[in-house]
Amino acid sequence: MSGVERTVFDDGETAENSDGVAEFYSAVGKQIKILRERAGITQKELAGLTGYSEDHVSSVERGIRTPRIEYLTVVDKAVNAGGLLIAVADDVMRAKIRVSERHPAFSKAFTAEENRAIEIHEYSTMVIPGLLQTETYIRALYEMRRPLLSPEQIGEWVEARRARQEILTRWPLPVVTWVIDESVLRRPLGGWDVHNEQLQHLLKVGQMRGPELQIMPLDRMNHAGMGGSFTILTPPGRPQIGYVAAQHVNRLITDPVEVRNMAARYSSIRAQALGLRESLALIEQILGER
């Protein structure tokens, strides 16, 4: 139906980033393909029956994308598997838990795509974007996590996020833009010393040649970004992809319609936000209020 966004479920975890469980995901994918073909259903038809994208169906069957438990459940019914796929759902969950215990909470599939992207565009409503975070700010975010993380895990995740920021030291630099909600600039996460250091860092980045930083002011009466934070990446030679994360649940979005809607939304957000000069002036103002 025209004008209605279609939600495509996609957790974005790829087999190549699954640390030793790739073979298991591949076996599950082959099993799904056999059951689908036995039922006389095409990948396109299965996508229509389950509400997932055709690309998602194909990726799972080829073993390059982790099957979600919800996906296994709806596919089991669609292909009349008689509970066979539901029976392996617990094993899939345990495999995902093993991976998540060894790696940061952000999606490894996302960071792999981010690392090779030629364009990165991010709108943030809760925290400073990861590529812009200072080390003390990163550490503060992980220390306030609940349930509590161990000091060793915090140290590993801080280093992992710092490593991501090497993107901003490369040449040629990818096209990078950020829009940050003003509320983020006024939330002193980690304490005022950490917060002030973070705001100073934003000023430095804002003065770099290339990256573009904008602030969405609190006084806007029209706001296209009320749906929350998201990131849009442009991989080399491939269509744009989207990424959203909430409550430590990550979703990599490849559906062309949904990504196109996100890109249009981001354009509106940038138009409604302050320009670069006004944004830096607002950051300086907030720093001066302390």
Short mmCIF file of C-alpha atoms in Angstrom, two decimals:
data_model
loop_
_atom_site.label_atom_id
_atom_site.label_comp_id
_atom_site.label_asym_id
_atom_site.label_seq_id
_atom_site.Cartn_x
_atom_site.Cartn_y
_atom_site.Cartn_z
CA MET A 1 0.00 0.00 0.00
CA SER A 2 1.43 3.35 -1.05
CA GLY A 3 2.85 5.58 1.68
CA VAL A 4 3.09 2.80 4.27
CA GLU A 5 6.52 1.73 5.49
CA ARG A 6 7.08 -2.03 5.59
CA THR A 7 9.06 -3.31 8.54
CA VAL A 8 11.63 -5.89 7.55
CA PHE A 9 13.15 -7.78 10.46
CA ASP A 10 16.90 -8.13 10.20
CA ASP A 11 19.42 -8.52 13.01
CA GLY A 12 22.41 -8.08 10.71
CA GLU A 13 24.67 -10.68 12.34
CA THR A 14 26.65 -12.30 9.54
CA ALA A 15 28.22 -15.73 9.63
CA GLU A 16 31.68 -14.40 8.81
CA ASN A 17 31.50 -12.42 12.04
CA SER A 18 30.23 -15.22 14.23
CA ASP A 19 33.49 -16.62 15.65
CA GLY A 20 33.37 -20.34 15.00
CA VAL A 21 29.62 -20.82 14.68
CA ALA A 22 29.53 -20.05 10.95
CA GLU A 23 29.32 -23.74 10.07
CA PHE A 24 26.33 -24.19 12.36
CA TYR A 25 24.48 -21.23 10.79
CA SER A 26 25.35 -22.60 7.34
CA ALA A 27 23.85 -25.99 8.23
CA VAL A 28 20.65 -24.34 9.48
CA GLY A 29 20.44 -22.31 6.26
CA LYS A 30 20.79 -25.42 4.10
CA GLN A 31 18.09 -27.12 6.15
CA ILE A 32 15.73 -24.20 5.58
CA LYS A 33 16.40 -24.27 1.84
CA ILE A 34 15.64 -28.00 1.60
CA LEU A 35 12.40 -27.58 3.55
CA ARG A 36 11.35 -24.57 1.46
CA GLU A 37 12.00 -26.33 -1.85
CA ARG A 38 10.24 -29.46 -0.61
CA ALA A 39 7.21 -27.28 0.12
CA GLY A 40 7.36 -25.85 -3.42
CA ILE A 41 7.90 -22.28 -2.21
CA THR A 42 10.26 -19.78 -3.83
CA GLN A 43 12.43 -17.39 -1.81
CA LYS A 44 10.23 -14.50 -2.94
CA GLU A 45 7.10 -16.32 -1.81
CA LEU A 46 8.68 -17.16 1.56
CA ALA A 47 9.57 -13.49 2.02
CA GLY A 48 5.94 -12.57 1.43
CA LEU A 49 4.68 -15.23 3.82
CA THR A 50 7.02 -14.27 6.67
CA GLY A 51 7.33 -10.47 6.36
CA TYR A 52 11.10 -10.61 5.87
CA SER A 53 12.93 -9.32 2.81
CA GLU A 54 13.87 -11.65 -0.04
CA ASP A 55 17.49 -10.65 0.55
CA HIS A 56 17.16 -11.81 4.16
CA VAL A 57 15.70 -15.16 3.09
CA SER A 58 18.52 -15.69 0.61
CA SER A 59 21.23 -14.63 3.07
CA VAL A 60 20.03 -17.04 5.76
CA GLU A 61 19.86 -19.95 3.33
CA ARG A 62 23.40 -19.22 2.12
CA GLY A 63 24.63 -19.21 5.70
CA ILE A 64 25.87 -15.61 5.67
CA ARG A 65 23.26 -14.24 8.05
CA THR A 66 22.27 -15.43 11.49
CA PRO A 67 18.67 -16.72 11.60
CA ARG A 68 16.66 -15.03 14.33
CA ILE A 69 14.52 -17.23 16.57
CA GLU A 70 11.43 -15.31 15.39
CA TYR A 71 12.43 -16.04 11.80
CA LEU A 72 12.84 -19.76 12.44
CA THR A 73 9.41 -19.84 14.06
CA VAL A 74 7.53 -18.21 11.16
CA VAL A 75 9.48 -20.17 8.53
CA ASP A 76 8.73 -23.44 10.31
CA LYS A 77 5.03 -22.72 9.93
CA ALA A 78 5.32 -21.42 6.35
CA VAL A 79 7.14 -24.51 5.05
CA ASN A 80 5.24 -27.00 7.23
CA ALA A 81 8.42 -28.17 8.95
CA GLY A 82 6.46 -29.65 11.84
CA GLY A 83 8.59 -27.99 14.53
CA LEU A 84 11.95 -29.02 13.07
CA LEU A 85 13.24 -25.43 12.82
CA ILE A 86 11.76 -24.44 16.17
CA ALA A 87 13.70 -27.32 17.71
CA VAL A 88 17.05 -25.74 16.74
CA ALA A 89 16.03 -22.25 17.90
CA ASP A 90 17.51 -22.76 21.38
CA ASP A 91 20.81 -23.84 19.83
CA VAL A 92 20.85 -20.69 17.69
CA MET A 93 20.25 -18.56 20.78
CA ARG A 94 23.07 -20.24 22.68
CA ALA A 95 25.41 -19.66 19.75
CA LYS A 96 24.47 -15.98 19.62
CA ILE A 97 25.04 -15.66 23.37
CA ARG A 98 28.51 -17.18 23.07
CA VAL A 99 29.37 -14.63 20.40
CA SER A 100 27.93 -11.68 22.34
CA GLU A 101 29.86 -12.60 25.47
CA ARG A 102 33.14 -12.21 23.59
CA HIS A 103 32.40 -9.04 21.66
CA PRO A 104 31.05 -5.50 22.21
CA ALA A 105 27.32 -4.99 22.20
CA PHE A 106 27.33 -3.17 18.87
CA SER A 107 26.79 -5.33 15.82
CA LYS A 108 29.95 -6.78 14.34
CA ALA A 109 28.27 -6.79 10.94
CA PHE A 110 27.70 -3.05 11.29
CA THR A 111 31.29 -2.27 12.27
CA ALA A 112 32.55 -4.32 9.33
CA GLU A 113 30.35 -2.31 6.96
CA GLU A 114 31.25 0.97 8.69
CA ASN A 115 34.96 0.23 8.31
CA ARG A 116 34.74 0.01 4.52
CA ALA A 117 31.97 2.56 3.91
CA ILE A 118 32.59 5.52 1.62
CA GLU A 119 29.80 7.49 3.32
CA ILE A 120 28.67 7.48 6.98
CA HIS A 121 25.67 9.50 8.14
CA GLU A 122 24.40 9.29 11.72
CA TYR A 123 21.61 10.88 13.76
CA SER A 124 21.92 10.46 17.54
CA THR A 125 19.37 11.23 20.24
CA MET A 126 20.83 9.61 23.38
CA VAL A 127 24.65 9.64 23.34
CA ILE A 128 27.53 11.13 21.40
CA PRO A 129 28.05 9.05 18.20
CA GLY A 130 30.63 6.29 18.65
CA LEU A 131 33.14 7.72 16.16
CA LEU A 132 33.18 10.99 18.14
CA GLN A 133 33.41 9.63 21.69
CA THR A 134 36.45 10.34 23.86
CA GLU A 135 38.03 7.44 25.73
CA THR A 136 36.74 8.64 29.11
CA TYR A 137 33.23 9.05 27.69
CA ILE A 138 33.30 5.53 26.22
CA ARG A 139 34.46 4.09 29.52
CA ALA A 140 31.76 5.97 31.41
CA LEU A 141 29.06 4.56 29.11
CA TYR A 142 30.21 0.99 29.68
CA GLU A 143 30.66 1.47 33.44
CA MET A 144 27.04 2.60 33.80
CA ARG A 145 25.68 -0.41 31.90
CA ARG A 146 23.28 -2.72 33.71
CA PRO A 147 23.82 -5.57 34.33
CA LEU A 148 27.33 -4.54 35.35
CA LEU A 149 30.22 -5.43 33.07
CA SER A 150 33.52 -6.78 34.37
CA PRO A 151 36.56 -4.44 34.32
CA GLU A 152 38.21 -6.74 31.77
CA GLN A 153 35.20 -6.62 29.46
CA ILE A 154 34.97 -2.85 29.77
CA GLY A 155 38.65 -2.52 28.86
CA GLU A 156 38.24 -4.73 25.79
CA TRP A 157 35.16 -2.89 24.58
CA VAL A 158 36.73 0.53 25.11
CA GLU A 159 39.68 -0.53 22.95
CA ALA A 160 37.35 -1.94 20.30
CA ARG A 161 35.40 1.32 20.04
CA ARG A 162 38.60 3.36 19.95
CA ALA A 163 39.82 1.18 17.10
CA ARG A 164 36.69 2.05 15.11
CA GLN A 165 37.66 5.71 15.27
CA GLU A 166 40.70 5.11 13.05
CA ILE A 167 38.22 5.71 10.23
CA LEU A 168 38.60 9.46 10.88
CA THR A 169 42.40 9.33 10.51
CA ARG A 170 42.45 7.81 7.02
CA TRP A 171 42.91 9.46 3.68
CA PRO A 172 40.86 9.80 1.68
CA LEU A 173 38.33 10.34 4.46
CA PRO A 174 34.85 8.92 3.84
CA VAL A 175 32.01 11.41 3.57
CA VAL A 176 30.93 11.68 7.22
CA THR A 177 28.06 13.69 8.70
CA TRP A 178 26.46 13.68 12.13
CA VAL A 179 23.37 15.29 13.56
CA ILE A 180 23.26 15.21 17.37
CA ASP A 181 20.24 16.18 19.43
CA GLU A 182 20.90 19.15 21.74
CA SER A 183 19.71 17.09 24.71
CA VAL A 184 22.80 14.89 24.28
CA LEU A 185 25.03 17.95 24.73
CA ARG A 186 23.27 18.82 27.97
CA ARG A 187 23.42 15.34 29.51
CA PRO A 188 26.68 15.15 31.57
CA LEU A 189 27.24 11.41 31.30
CA GLY A 190 30.26 10.37 33.34
CA GLY A 191 30.36 13.69 35.24
CA TRP A 192 31.14 17.26 34.24
CA ASP A 193 34.86 16.72 33.66
CA VAL A 194 34.20 13.86 31.24
CA HIS A 195 31.38 15.81 29.61
CA ASN A 196 33.40 18.99 29.15
CA GLU A 197 36.26 17.03 27.59
CA GLN A 198 33.77 15.43 25.23
CA LEU A 199 32.28 18.77 24.16
CA GLN A 200 35.77 20.17 23.56
CA HIS A 201 36.48 17.18 21.34
CA LEU A 202 33.33 17.91 19.33
CA LEU A 203 34.60 21.44 18.72
CA LYS A 204 37.90 20.04 17.40
CA VAL A 205 36.14 17.62 15.07
CA GLY A 206 33.81 20.37 13.90
CA GLN A 207 36.82 22.38 12.78
CA MET A 208 38.31 19.49 10.75
CA ARG A 209 38.23 19.65 6.98
CA GLY A 210 35.71 17.10 5.73
CA PRO A 211 33.43 15.86 8.54
CA GLU A 212 30.21 17.81 9.03
CA LEU A 213 28.68 18.14 12.49
CA GLN A 214 25.24 19.60 13.14
CA ILE A 215 23.09 20.01 16.23
CA MET A 216 19.31 19.58 16.31
CA PRO A 217 18.14 22.32 18.72
CA LEU A 218 15.51 21.67 21.36
CA ASP A 219 13.30 24.52 20.20
CA ARG A 220 12.35 22.95 16.85
CA MET A 221 8.60 22.61 16.46
CA ASN A 222 8.97 20.30 13.45
CA HIS A 223 11.32 17.38 13.95
CA ALA A 224 11.74 14.52 11.43
CA GLY A 225 13.87 12.48 13.83
CA MET A 226 11.40 11.65 16.56
CA GLY A 227 11.61 7.96 15.64
CA GLY A 228 15.05 7.75 17.26
CA SER A 229 18.71 7.31 16.34
CA PHE A 230 19.94 5.61 13.18
CA THR A 231 22.93 5.37 10.85
CA ILE A 232 23.12 5.17 7.06
CA LEU A 233 26.18 3.65 5.38
CA THR A 234 27.21 3.58 1.72
CA PRO A 235 29.38 0.53 0.98
CA PRO A 236 31.67 0.79 -2.07
CA GLY A 237 29.87 -0.40 -5.18
CA ARG A 238 26.71 -1.40 -3.29
CA PRO A 239 23.40 0.24 -2.29
CA GLN A 240 23.12 2.11 1.00
CA ILE A 241 22.25 0.18 4.16
CA GLY A 242 20.74 1.35 7.44
CA TYR A 243 21.44 0.49 11.05
CA VAL A 244 19.51 1.03 14.27
CA ALA A 245 20.27 -0.07 17.83
CA ALA A 246 18.04 0.11 20.89
CA GLN A 247 18.26 -1.68 24.24
CA HIS A 248 21.36 -3.52 22.95
CA VAL A 249 19.38 -5.01 20.07
CA ASN A 250 21.04 -4.32 16.72
CA ARG A 251 19.37 -4.24 13.34
CA LEU A 252 21.14 -3.93 10.02
CA ILE A 253 18.66 -2.88 7.33
CA THR A 254 19.09 -3.81 3.67
CA ASP A 255 15.54 -3.47 2.35
CA PRO A 256 15.80 -0.78 -0.39
CA VAL A 257 12.47 0.87 0.40
CA GLU A 258 13.17 1.17 4.10
CA VAL A 259 16.70 2.47 3.55
CA ARG A 260 15.42 5.00 1.04
CA ASN A 261 12.88 6.23 3.60
CA MET A 262 15.65 6.54 6.21
CA ALA A 263 17.79 8.57 3.79
CA ALA A 264 14.89 10.92 3.07
CA ARG A 265 14.28 11.27 6.80
CA TYR A 266 17.94 12.10 7.39
CA SER A 267 17.83 14.80 4.71
CA SER A 268 14.89 16.41 6.53
CA ILE A 269 16.71 16.17 9.86
CA ARG A 270 19.80 17.91 8.43
CA ALA A 271 17.61 20.66 6.95
CA GLN A 272 15.93 21.23 10.31
CA ALA A 273 19.19 21.20 12.31
CA LEU A 274 21.54 24.11 12.87
CA GLY A 275 24.29 24.71 10.33
CA LEU A 276 27.92 23.92 11.18
CA ARG A 277 28.82 27.39 12.43
CA GLU A 278 25.67 27.72 14.53
CA SER A 279 26.17 24.19 15.88
CA LEU A 280 29.71 24.92 17.07
CA ALA A 281 28.49 28.17 18.62
CA LEU A 282 25.85 26.24 20.58
CA ILE A 283 28.47 23.79 21.85
CA GLU A 284 30.63 26.71 23.00
CA GLN A 285 27.60 28.28 24.68
CA ILE A 286 26.85 25.09 26.61
CA LEU A 287 30.49 24.85 27.68
CA GLY A 288 30.32 28.45 28.90
CA GLU A 289 27.28 27.72 31.04
CA ARG A 290 29.38 25.62 33.40
#
